[in-house]
XYZ file of C-alpha atoms in Angstrom:
687
model
C 2.016 -22.480 39.474
C -1.253 -24.359 40.071
C -1.785 -27.086 42.642
C -3.086 -30.312 41.010
C -6.063 -30.375 43.370
C -7.346 -27.102 41.847
C -8.196 -28.793 38.532
C -8.545 -32.440 39.547
C -11.664 -33.958 37.926
C -14.026 -36.008 40.033
C -13.225 -39.751 39.794
C -16.701 -40.503 38.470
C -16.214 -38.093 35.554
C -13.250 -39.983 34.118
C -14.239 -42.994 31.959
C -12.692 -46.400 32.619
C -11.875 -46.893 28.918
C -8.861 -46.537 26.589
C -8.072 -42.991 25.535
C -5.613 -40.137 25.153
C -5.294 -37.213 27.564
C -3.763 -33.737 27.435
C -2.561 -31.446 30.207
C -2.785 -27.685 29.492
C -1.139 -24.777 31.259
C -2.892 -21.576 32.328
C -2.563 -20.122 28.825
C -4.147 -23.126 27.096
C -0.871 -24.510 25.754
C -0.632 -28.311 25.714
C 2.285 -29.323 27.958
C 1.889 -33.106 28.001
C 0.129 -35.821 25.978
C -0.315 -39.411 27.128
C -2.371 -42.540 26.439
C -3.830 -45.143 28.748
C -5.655 -48.473 28.741
C -7.836 -47.009 31.480
C -8.112 -43.234 31.607
C -9.513 -43.377 35.144
C -6.568 -45.319 36.568
C -3.903 -43.367 34.692
C -5.213 -39.874 35.439
C -5.825 -40.718 39.089
C -2.127 -41.515 39.430
C -1.239 -37.892 38.598
C -3.359 -36.501 41.447
C -1.919 -38.475 44.355
C 0.224 -36.983 47.125
C 2.794 -34.762 45.306
C 5.528 -36.108 47.585
C 5.108 -39.515 45.921
C 5.451 -38.191 42.372
C 8.639 -38.284 40.333
C 10.236 -34.798 40.223
C 9.591 -34.483 36.482
C 5.966 -35.560 36.883
C 5.542 -33.128 39.770
C 6.870 -30.276 37.636
C 4.436 -31.185 34.866
C 1.282 -31.386 37.022
C 2.100 -28.117 38.796
C 2.763 -26.365 35.484
C -0.579 -27.574 34.111
C -3.885 -25.908 34.911
C -6.376 -28.288 33.258
C -6.671 -31.810 31.922
C -8.864 -33.140 29.115
C -9.278 -36.524 27.487
C -10.653 -38.300 24.433
C -12.040 -41.834 24.542
C -11.068 -44.145 21.652
C -12.354 -47.637 20.825
C -9.034 -49.546 21.052
C -5.565 -49.217 22.481
C -4.124 -49.256 18.939
C -6.223 -46.181 18.122
C -4.903 -44.533 21.297
C -1.341 -45.218 20.154
C -1.951 -43.530 16.787
C -3.808 -40.555 18.302
C -1.107 -39.996 20.899
C 1.532 -39.767 18.158
C -0.614 -37.330 16.143
C -1.129 -35.027 19.116
C 2.538 -35.081 20.130
C 3.449 -34.088 16.587
C 0.769 -31.358 16.428
C 1.261 -29.712 19.833
C 4.978 -30.422 20.507
C 4.430 -30.622 24.312
C 7.412 -29.529 26.385
C 7.126 -32.446 28.867
C 7.055 -35.229 26.244
C 10.313 -36.824 25.188
C 11.516 -35.742 21.745
C 13.854 -37.818 19.622
C 16.250 -35.527 17.783
C 18.392 -36.856 14.946
C 22.017 -36.591 15.927
C 22.626 -35.428 12.356
C 20.737 -34.871 9.134
C 20.893 -38.163 7.271
C 20.702 -38.308 3.473
C 18.185 -40.584 1.780
C 17.904 -41.895 -1.749
C 14.502 -40.639 -2.900
C 12.399 -41.452 -5.966
C 9.577 -38.974 -6.629
C 7.011 -41.528 -7.798
C 4.173 -38.959 -7.604
C 5.698 -36.973 -10.496
C 4.769 -37.626 -14.102
C 8.439 -38.391 -14.768
C 9.873 -39.675 -11.442
C 13.270 -38.345 -10.441
C 16.031 -40.058 -8.448
C 17.830 -37.715 -6.063
C 19.460 -37.300 -2.662
C 17.121 -35.805 -0.046
C 17.412 -34.722 3.563
C 14.890 -33.420 6.074
C 11.148 -34.060 6.266
C 9.673 -36.752 4.059
C 7.102 -35.971 1.396
C 4.056 -37.910 0.329
C 4.302 -39.751 -2.967
C 8.085 -40.226 -2.683
C 9.840 -43.569 -2.068
C 12.796 -43.366 0.308
C 15.748 -45.713 0.731
C 18.303 -45.446 3.490
C 19.271 -43.461 5.447
C 22.924 -43.543 4.417
C 25.911 -42.339 6.384
C 27.252 -40.261 3.469
C 25.685 -38.660 0.409
C 28.590 -39.818 -1.772
C 27.614 -43.433 -1.031
C 24.182 -42.771 -2.542
C 25.616 -41.059 -5.601
C 28.050 -43.919 -6.285
C 25.221 -46.450 -6.066
C 22.965 -44.380 -8.341
C 25.779 -43.894 -10.858
C 26.131 -47.676 -11.115
C 22.413 -48.372 -11.406
C 21.692 -45.708 -14.048
C 23.346 -47.991 -16.575
C 20.590 -50.569 -16.022
C 17.771 -48.254 -14.875
C 18.254 -44.954 -16.797
C 15.792 -42.958 -14.678
C 15.677 -39.165 -14.752
C 17.993 -37.482 -12.204
C 17.923 -33.853 -13.384
C 16.189 -30.940 -11.659
C 12.925 -29.435 -12.887
C 14.739 -26.455 -14.399
C 17.146 -28.612 -16.414
C 14.270 -30.864 -17.498
C 12.156 -27.942 -18.762
C 15.088 -26.305 -20.554
C 15.931 -29.553 -22.354
C 12.281 -29.981 -23.361
C 12.146 -26.435 -24.773
C 15.393 -26.900 -26.696
C 14.483 -30.382 -27.924
C 17.922 -31.656 -26.926
C 18.676 -33.890 -23.884
C 21.472 -33.298 -21.408
C 24.774 -35.191 -21.320
C 23.312 -38.161 -19.416
C 20.836 -38.677 -22.242
C 23.675 -38.918 -24.768
C 25.700 -41.434 -22.736
C 22.648 -43.662 -22.099
C 22.453 -42.969 -18.370
C 19.058 -41.303 -18.803
C 16.136 -42.452 -20.926
C 15.568 -38.771 -21.883
C 11.837 -38.409 -21.187
C 12.341 -34.646 -21.657
C 12.525 -35.114 -25.443
C 10.034 -37.976 -25.699
C 12.430 -40.905 -26.099
C 10.318 -42.784 -23.566
C 6.640 -42.460 -22.721
C 5.473 -41.395 -19.238
C 4.053 -44.885 -18.607
C 7.298 -46.645 -19.558
C 9.348 -44.222 -17.475
C 7.069 -44.856 -14.485
C 7.633 -48.595 -14.948
C 11.396 -48.019 -15.169
C 11.344 -46.016 -11.917
C 9.267 -48.772 -10.268
C 11.895 -51.345 -11.301
C 14.570 -49.115 -9.775
C 12.592 -48.973 -6.512
C 12.053 -52.747 -6.500
C 15.775 -53.340 -6.916
C 16.633 -50.912 -4.105
C 14.030 -52.611 -1.895
C 16.012 -55.859 -2.146
C 14.461 -57.656 -5.131
C 17.778 -57.963 -6.972
C 17.543 -61.630 -7.978
C 14.508 -61.034 -10.227
C 16.363 -58.489 -12.365
C 19.516 -60.594 -12.522
C 17.502 -63.585 -13.769
C 15.678 -61.438 -16.310
C 18.884 -59.935 -17.714
C 20.553 -63.359 -17.790
C 17.682 -64.770 -19.845
C 17.842 -61.846 -22.261
C 21.632 -62.250 -22.564
C 21.291 -65.939 -23.472
C 18.557 -65.098 -25.959
C 20.757 -62.459 -27.619
C 23.684 -64.906 -27.790
C 21.452 -67.547 -29.377
C 20.466 -65.008 -32.024
C 24.187 -64.254 -32.589
C 23.620 -60.652 -31.410
C 26.871 -60.642 -29.457
C 27.053 -56.870 -28.979
C 23.689 -56.801 -27.173
C 24.667 -59.883 -25.201
C 27.893 -58.171 -24.091
C 25.981 -55.097 -22.951
C 23.576 -57.274 -20.970
C 26.530 -59.147 -19.448
C 27.966 -55.815 -18.282
C 24.565 -54.829 -16.894
C 24.445 -58.030 -14.840
C 27.928 -57.304 -13.494
C 26.797 -53.781 -12.589
C 23.856 -55.099 -10.575
C 26.107 -57.570 -8.795
C 28.585 -54.822 -7.876
C 25.775 -52.614 -6.566
C 24.437 -55.523 -4.510
C 27.858 -56.426 -3.102
C 28.504 -52.908 -1.811
C 26.691 -53.886 1.410
C 28.123 -56.942 3.114
C 25.772 -59.766 4.072
C 25.346 -59.765 7.866
C 22.358 -62.117 8.173
C 22.555 -65.125 5.892
C 18.849 -65.949 5.985
C 17.902 -62.820 4.017
C 16.263 -61.150 7.002
C 14.331 -57.878 6.726
C 14.603 -56.182 10.128
C 15.252 -52.919 11.945
C 17.552 -53.446 14.930
C 17.374 -50.829 17.704
C 19.705 -50.241 20.648
C 19.438 -47.842 23.589
C 22.156 -46.427 25.854
C 21.666 -43.711 28.476
C 21.093 -42.646 32.049
C 18.359 -40.851 33.993
C 18.801 -37.573 32.076
C 19.409 -38.484 28.441
C 19.805 -41.435 26.096
C 21.187 -42.242 22.654
C 19.368 -44.532 20.218
C 20.801 -46.260 17.162
C 19.081 -48.368 14.508
C 20.485 -50.525 11.700
C 18.133 -51.057 8.741
C 18.757 -54.588 7.427
C 17.113 -55.572 4.151
C 17.656 -58.945 2.464
C 20.359 -59.705 5.030
C 22.355 -56.549 4.236
C 22.723 -53.320 6.203
C 21.018 -50.729 4.014
C 21.245 -47.796 6.410
C 21.959 -46.532 9.894
C 20.345 -43.773 11.945
C 20.679 -42.266 15.412
C 18.816 -40.030 17.886
C 19.550 -38.322 21.175
C 16.728 -37.782 23.672
C 16.483 -35.724 26.846
C 14.286 -37.521 29.372
C 11.910 -34.707 30.265
C 9.273 -37.186 31.452
C 9.517 -40.158 33.798
C 9.824 -43.157 31.435
C 11.501 -46.536 31.716
C 13.306 -48.196 28.799
C 10.195 -50.077 27.645
C 8.208 -46.824 27.425
C 11.099 -45.091 25.651
C 11.177 -47.865 23.057
C 7.414 -47.562 22.527
C 7.651 -43.786 21.971
C 10.637 -44.338 19.678
C 8.721 -46.763 17.455
C 5.793 -44.329 17.386
C 7.903 -41.460 16.147
C 10.084 -43.438 13.707
C 7.347 -45.311 11.862
C 4.666 -42.671 12.391
C 6.884 -40.076 10.697
C 7.506 -42.449 7.777
C 3.766 -43.039 7.406
C 3.200 -39.250 7.319
C 5.765 -39.049 4.517
C 3.720 -41.263 2.207
C 4.165 -44.867 3.403
C 5.889 -46.491 6.323
C 8.846 -48.725 5.413
C 8.134 -51.217 8.203
C 10.079 -54.507 8.051
C 8.817 -57.944 9.063
C 10.864 -57.851 12.272
C 11.616 -55.024 14.685
C 14.356 -56.073 17.123
C 14.508 -53.937 20.266
C 16.549 -53.984 23.506
C 13.388 -54.052 25.672
C 9.892 -55.104 24.645
C 7.263 -52.346 25.140
C 4.700 -52.937 27.872
C 1.850 -52.964 25.327
C 3.745 -54.978 22.746
C 0.599 -56.543 21.237
C -0.909 -53.108 20.541
C 2.387 -51.867 19.082
C 2.583 -54.921 16.803
C -1.006 -54.429 15.654
C -0.298 -50.767 14.858
C 2.881 -51.588 12.910
C 1.101 -54.426 11.094
C -1.557 -51.967 9.982
C 1.128 -49.664 8.558
C 2.937 -52.503 6.770
C -0.133 -54.381 5.568
C 1.116 -57.712 6.947
C 2.166 -59.122 10.289
C 5.085 -57.427 12.093
C 6.905 -58.985 15.051
C 8.504 -56.867 17.808
C 10.904 -58.862 19.985
C 14.286 -58.982 21.709
C 16.940 -61.065 19.864
C 18.067 -63.936 22.102
C 20.818 -65.793 20.252
C 22.790 -66.173 17.046
C 23.707 -63.585 14.420
C 20.857 -61.231 15.286
C 21.959 -60.989 18.909
C 25.539 -60.317 17.809
C 24.382 -57.600 15.432
C 22.261 -56.080 18.228
C 25.419 -55.918 20.354
C 27.148 -54.030 17.537
C 24.255 -51.572 17.349
C 24.511 -51.083 21.132
C 28.211 -50.230 20.814
C 27.291 -47.600 18.229
C 24.682 -46.152 20.608
C 27.212 -45.981 23.452
C 29.712 -44.268 21.169
C 27.069 -41.786 19.944
C 26.162 -40.910 23.546
C 29.817 -40.374 24.401
C 30.262 -38.048 21.393
C 27.077 -36.155 22.284
C 28.270 -35.586 25.838
C 31.697 -34.511 24.626
C 30.281 -31.992 22.153
C 27.638 -30.611 24.475
C 29.394 -30.922 27.808
C 27.795 -28.546 30.235
C 25.262 -27.317 27.668
C 22.195 -27.956 29.827
C 23.965 -26.548 32.855
C 25.099 -23.492 30.906
C 21.602 -22.708 29.663
C 20.166 -23.082 33.130
C 22.886 -20.834 34.507
C 22.193 -18.186 31.856
C 18.466 -18.134 32.610
C 19.151 -17.961 36.338
C 21.554 -15.031 35.892
C 18.952 -13.123 33.844
C 16.326 -13.842 36.499
C 18.557 -12.500 39.270
C 19.781 -9.465 37.308
C 16.242 -8.350 36.351
C 14.671 -9.454 39.650
C 12.159 -11.738 37.924
C 9.841 -14.033 39.907
C 10.905 -17.055 37.837
C 13.419 -17.979 35.158
C 12.476 -16.561 31.704
C 11.800 -19.864 29.940
C 10.267 -18.036 26.954
C 12.046 -14.926 25.690
C 10.825 -12.814 22.761
C 13.107 -10.229 21.172
C 12.128 -7.456 18.734
C 14.159 -5.387 16.292
C 13.374 -2.871 13.527
C 15.131 -2.588 10.169
C 14.715 -0.072 7.325
C 16.621 1.888 4.688
C 16.298 5.621 5.439
C 12.717 5.050 6.516
C 11.657 2.930 3.513
C 10.529 -0.699 3.551
C 10.258 -0.629 7.332
C 10.238 -4.144 8.767
C 10.446 -5.639 12.230
C 11.191 -9.066 13.601
C 10.143 -11.184 16.533
C 12.373 -14.129 17.489
C 11.560 -16.651 20.200
C 13.900 -18.530 22.528
C 12.521 -21.265 24.782
C 14.696 -22.835 27.486
C 17.636 -20.918 26.036
C 17.262 -22.386 22.521
C 15.957 -20.728 19.355
C 12.405 -21.694 18.402
C 12.534 -20.802 14.713
C 9.082 -22.123 13.897
C 7.633 -19.289 16.000
C 9.614 -16.424 14.473
C 7.452 -13.715 12.942
C 8.082 -10.646 10.788
C 6.060 -7.418 10.654
C 5.507 -4.741 8.040
C 5.469 -1.377 9.814
C 2.377 0.612 8.810
C 2.467 3.821 10.797
C -0.597 5.967 11.558
C -1.193 6.874 7.887
C -0.037 3.648 6.251
C 3.273 5.159 5.123
C 5.508 3.799 7.875
C 6.483 4.994 11.346
C 8.199 8.325 11.926
C 11.174 6.762 13.779
C 12.415 3.569 15.431
C 10.615 4.224 18.720
C 7.270 4.640 16.979
C 7.944 1.455 15.006
C 8.774 -0.433 18.213
C 5.602 0.877 19.859
C 3.538 -0.354 16.901
C 5.116 -3.810 16.846
C 4.672 -4.427 20.574
C 1.097 -3.125 20.389
C 0.166 -5.411 17.523
C 1.776 -8.506 19.033
C 0.175 -8.131 22.464
C -3.163 -6.943 21.136
C -3.217 -10.275 19.300
C -2.348 -12.016 22.557
C -5.254 -10.319 24.362
C -7.631 -11.239 21.530
C -6.588 -14.891 21.536
C -6.790 -15.059 25.309
C -10.299 -13.594 25.224
C -11.378 -16.149 22.624
C -10.024 -19.025 24.696
C -12.440 -20.701 27.100
C -12.050 -20.369 30.863
C -9.788 -23.182 32.034
C -11.439 -23.220 35.439
C -14.720 -24.492 33.950
C -13.394 -28.015 33.420
C -12.675 -30.335 30.524
C -16.190 -30.244 29.114
C -15.696 -26.614 28.118
C -12.750 -27.638 25.910
C -14.998 -29.449 23.422
C -16.807 -28.188 20.363
C -20.426 -28.760 19.331
C -19.587 -32.234 18.026
C -17.988 -33.280 21.290
C -14.447 -33.201 19.899
C -11.710 -31.665 22.049
C -10.732 -28.111 21.273
C -7.077 -27.218 20.827
C -7.374 -23.576 21.826
C -8.007 -20.588 19.543
C -7.791 -21.442 15.842
C -5.921 -19.311 13.302
C -8.491 -18.787 10.522
C -5.757 -18.260 7.927
C -3.844 -21.489 8.621
C -6.559 -23.563 10.298
C -4.093 -24.534 13.038
C -4.108 -23.703 16.752
C -2.620 -20.277 17.354
C 0.645 -20.202 19.251
C 0.152 -16.735 20.695
C -2.610 -17.172 23.252
C 0.088 -17.101 25.963
C 2.680 -14.418 26.785
C 6.467 -14.585 27.070
C 8.232 -14.387 30.409
C 10.559 -11.688 29.087
C 10.443 -9.211 26.202
C 13.810 -7.936 24.939
C 14.067 -4.987 22.545
C 17.122 -4.082 20.541
C 18.055 -0.627 21.813
C 18.427 1.598 24.833
C 16.091 3.759 26.959
C 14.034 5.230 24.050
C 13.111 1.835 22.635
C 12.461 0.408 26.113
C 10.213 3.352 26.972
C 8.240 2.916 23.732
C 7.728 -0.803 24.407
C 6.759 -0.125 28.040
C 4.211 2.471 26.920
C 2.655 -0.013 24.490
C 2.327 -2.674 27.201
C 0.875 -0.137 29.655
C -1.715 1.051 27.132
C -2.897 -2.549 26.723
C -3.015 -3.091 30.461
C -0.361 -5.830 30.458
C 1.658 -5.823 33.674
C 2.746 -9.470 33.992
C 5.434 -9.455 31.259
C 8.984 -8.399 32.089
C 10.735 -5.999 29.707
C 14.322 -4.963 29.063
C 16.488 -3.575 26.275
C 20.026 -4.406 25.211
C 22.045 -1.460 23.865
C 24.740 -2.361 21.355
C 27.460 0.150 22.253
C 28.336 -1.016 25.771
C 26.009 -4.043 25.944
C 24.018 -2.414 28.720
C 20.711 -3.900 29.888
C 18.015 -1.240 30.375
C 14.762 -1.748 32.267
C 11.749 0.617 32.234
C 11.848 3.532 34.662
C 15.491 3.137 35.744
C 17.973 5.928 35.152
C 20.914 3.569 35.194
C 21.417 0.324 33.271
C 21.901 -3.140 34.693
C 25.503 -4.179 34.097
C 26.205 -7.874 33.541
C 29.761 -9.155 33.539
C 31.255 -9.579 30.085
C 31.891 -13.269 30.805
C 28.335 -13.766 32.078
C 26.321 -16.576 30.492
C 23.214 -14.441 30.977
C 24.681 -11.591 28.921
C 25.839 -14.052 26.279
C 22.285 -15.438 25.955
C 20.810 -11.923 25.661
C 23.383 -11.098 22.984
C 22.479 -14.213 21.004
C 18.787 -13.362 21.232
C 19.428 -9.753 20.170
C 21.725 -10.746 17.295
C 19.211 -13.296 16.024
C 16.442 -10.678 16.055
C 18.748 -8.274 14.180
C 19.583 -10.911 11.557
C 15.957 -11.856 11.045
C 14.849 -8.212 10.788
C 17.506 -7.478 8.152
C 16.387 -10.514 6.120
C 12.762 -9.370 6.268
C 13.764 -5.860 5.166
C 15.914 -7.156 2.295
C 13.141 -9.387 1.044
C 10.674 -6.479 1.012
C 13.193 -4.210 -0.676
C 13.978 -6.854 -3.333
C 10.290 -7.298 -4.091
C 9.751 -3.547 -4.210
C 12.574 -3.066 -6.716
C 11.354 -5.867 -8.966
C 8.478 -4.916 -11.236
C 6.712 -6.069 -14.356
C 4.459 -4.250 -16.769
C 2.004 -7.113 -16.249
C 1.469 -5.941 -12.671
C -0.765 -3.129 -13.933
C -3.031 -5.339 -16.048
C -6.479 -5.518 -14.373
C -7.374 -9.045 -13.248
C -3.883 -10.416 -13.879
C -2.504 -11.576 -10.542
C 0.696 -13.465 -9.694
C -0.826 -16.885 -10.495
C -1.912 -15.840 -13.997
C 1.414 -14.139 -14.646
C 3.225 -17.331 -13.696
C 0.876 -19.353 -15.911
C 1.626 -17.109 -18.891
C 5.376 -17.379 -18.397
C 5.174 -21.155 -18.033
C 3.170 -21.408 -21.248
C 5.309 -19.118 -23.417
C 8.664 -19.703 -21.729
C 9.807 -16.068 -21.697
C 8.567 -12.478 -21.835
C 10.038 -12.153 -25.323
C 7.821 -14.938 -26.678
C 4.846 -13.533 -24.780
C 5.297 -10.162 -26.539
C 5.240 -11.939 -29.901
C 1.977 -13.754 -29.112
C -1.409 -12.556 -30.302
C -4.450 -11.997 -28.100
C -6.002 -15.207 -29.463
C -2.918 -17.235 -28.495
C -2.840 -15.711 -25.025
C -6.543 -16.439 -24.547
C -5.848 -20.166 -25.001
C -3.831 -20.256 -21.776
C -5.894 -21.829 -18.953
C -7.450 -19.134 -16.770
C -7.166 -16.381 -19.376
C -10.142 -14.720 -21.061
C -10.373 -12.654 -24.224
C -10.632 -9.342 -22.348
C -7.620 -10.078 -20.149
C -5.640 -11.319 -23.152
C -6.357 -8.055 -24.999
C -5.243 -6.080 -21.928
C -1.992 -8.059 -21.798
C -1.274 -7.363 -25.468
C -1.994 -3.657 -24.964
C 0.235 -3.464 -21.894
C 3.158 -5.185 -23.610
C 2.793 -3.044 -26.724
C 2.702 0.206 -24.759
C 5.403 -0.502 -22.188
C 8.343 -2.503 -23.515
C 10.346 -2.000 -20.330
C 9.464 -2.508 -16.711
C 8.653 0.510 -14.617
C 9.732 0.875 -10.995
C 7.221 -0.635 -8.627
C 5.806 1.295 -5.752
C 6.406 0.236 -2.185
C 4.474 -3.002 -1.448
C 1.138 -2.670 0.267
C 1.624 -2.459 3.999
C -1.162 -4.948 4.689
C 0.573 -7.840 2.960
C 2.135 -10.683 4.890
C 5.895 -10.955 4.668
C 6.161 -14.588 3.694
C 9.384 -14.691 1.702
C 12.189 -16.932 2.805
C 15.328 -15.434 4.351
C 18.062 -15.647 1.713
C 20.644 -17.116 4.075
C 18.512 -19.242 6.378
C 16.299 -21.824 4.726
C 15.304 -23.174 8.172
C 13.423 -19.925 8.707
C 11.040 -20.580 5.789
C 8.111 -21.482 7.995
C 8.946 -18.680 10.407
C 8.148 -15.906 7.936
C 4.890 -17.442 6.773
C 2.713 -15.349 9.076
C 2.518 -11.905 10.617
C 1.076 -11.105 13.994
C -1.751 -8.677 13.466
C -5.331 -8.322 14.575
């Protein structure tokens, strides 16, 4: 724990201009990001007498070991840069707004050649228009089912679309006129794009234009005595009116606004927002935030607006209304309004509603926030206390100098020595950090795998911490000051860069505690690996399954934790998660190893070309019937490769078993039962 005076910059070094600053800990990890009108005034406030600091601020400045800053031309630019850095580095001392549930959105994939209407959850994607969020997915589906009569946009998946195109026959929706059937060419790509744009315009609140247009067409059909078409148009108008009436009018003046409310105490708060478009409530959303930094309500609102509209902008276009009604105006409200106006493309007003219907609706939103906070506390009563108690019990049982805020657990999985895989799971502050999970392929001394579990554990620990030592050596010395954290162009460094991903590496700092799945043999193997690398500042223990005993290196007897102990329960969760993740990694490798194709042996034909061939011909059967000239017409294929493909298919009509995958490959497949782990398996720790 560093004293702030040990890294305090000289007052004359800090510019008196707007900018964004970052505090780093001793391992180079960013722990806090902030912005300021005057960097000199703001940073000086962190280095005053520690007794005058807020407890949370004091914890942050003593955890940090260096501070750096970037000057920007305006306060609006500082607001945008602060959001980008918070998103990139995920600092532990910045507040984080977590959705209290995963809300469904109505999404239209406008970037596709044939846009698709569907229900989506999770992160937003560029090129997709979003409407909502909605409280229930069935509400979206009912609305879409009504509107498909008037706007028959594609709703099928890519697989269904391709199959219908190959068969030349649309799906059921195409036959009942709830899809324009672009899969079989009933509508051109341009016309379908226009149809999807009309759908988006209607969902955005421009309902009157379509009602007037259909009414004019209905009267025209009636004048021409085409009563059947007029009746269909009359029913279409009624459909649009029903879809519009599903949301009650709450603001008669046709207001477009987002109305926020905040309810909380010194430790946590709940936020609710109602999205009002054309006077109707189009969606509702909520967050719960733990106040890990010292912020008042105005600062919380500012950070909330940053994350809400910044995230929407990252997804392909911020849906910013003309008015943003908040419980407390941010301190820098003019800068916030300028930033939001830039996202919207026209002026945005941020204010507190004072009277009338908007104030009454804000009171309703506040009641929802209070109710959400009450539910959160009921569901998670004692959760923070329980996690703190568990970490404290582990600290006392293992005689650690501090609570193990970061725990890494390792496990090995194989099938009679084949497809040997290992896992690393990470828990921070007692919670799983799935984005930092990693999987390993066990090589062994000769590239054929380890001889047993202890050798595999020794290899995994060696590779992980050798990577840590390499990253730490590449990092600059924090004691040299902020100037040493800039590159040749004067831009701030973000620590060692992963050349494969281009992002800052997350492994230039060690865990507080390493847990291995197993007893004394596995613990001894891990301890030997750490000793060989000269690492003596990382605690180590093992958890044996049979009696749930905790083993530490060099002790003849295990540490016994009570069965009802929160510390033992946390270690069990960490161990079980590592076991689950290791089994998934092993199964994925085994599935790949047992799946083979005769095309794998064709020189110069990699996975991308194989996929291109199958997309072009539709199946292996059709590919076998193709000539070398036909294969050569596929993009990326040459005459020589096409001839090799024909020869391979002619000589080997069936697939041969594939050898064990190369041990140098990265295990990047998704766990079959945990889609949230997709990013976790994307890399492997290895030098």
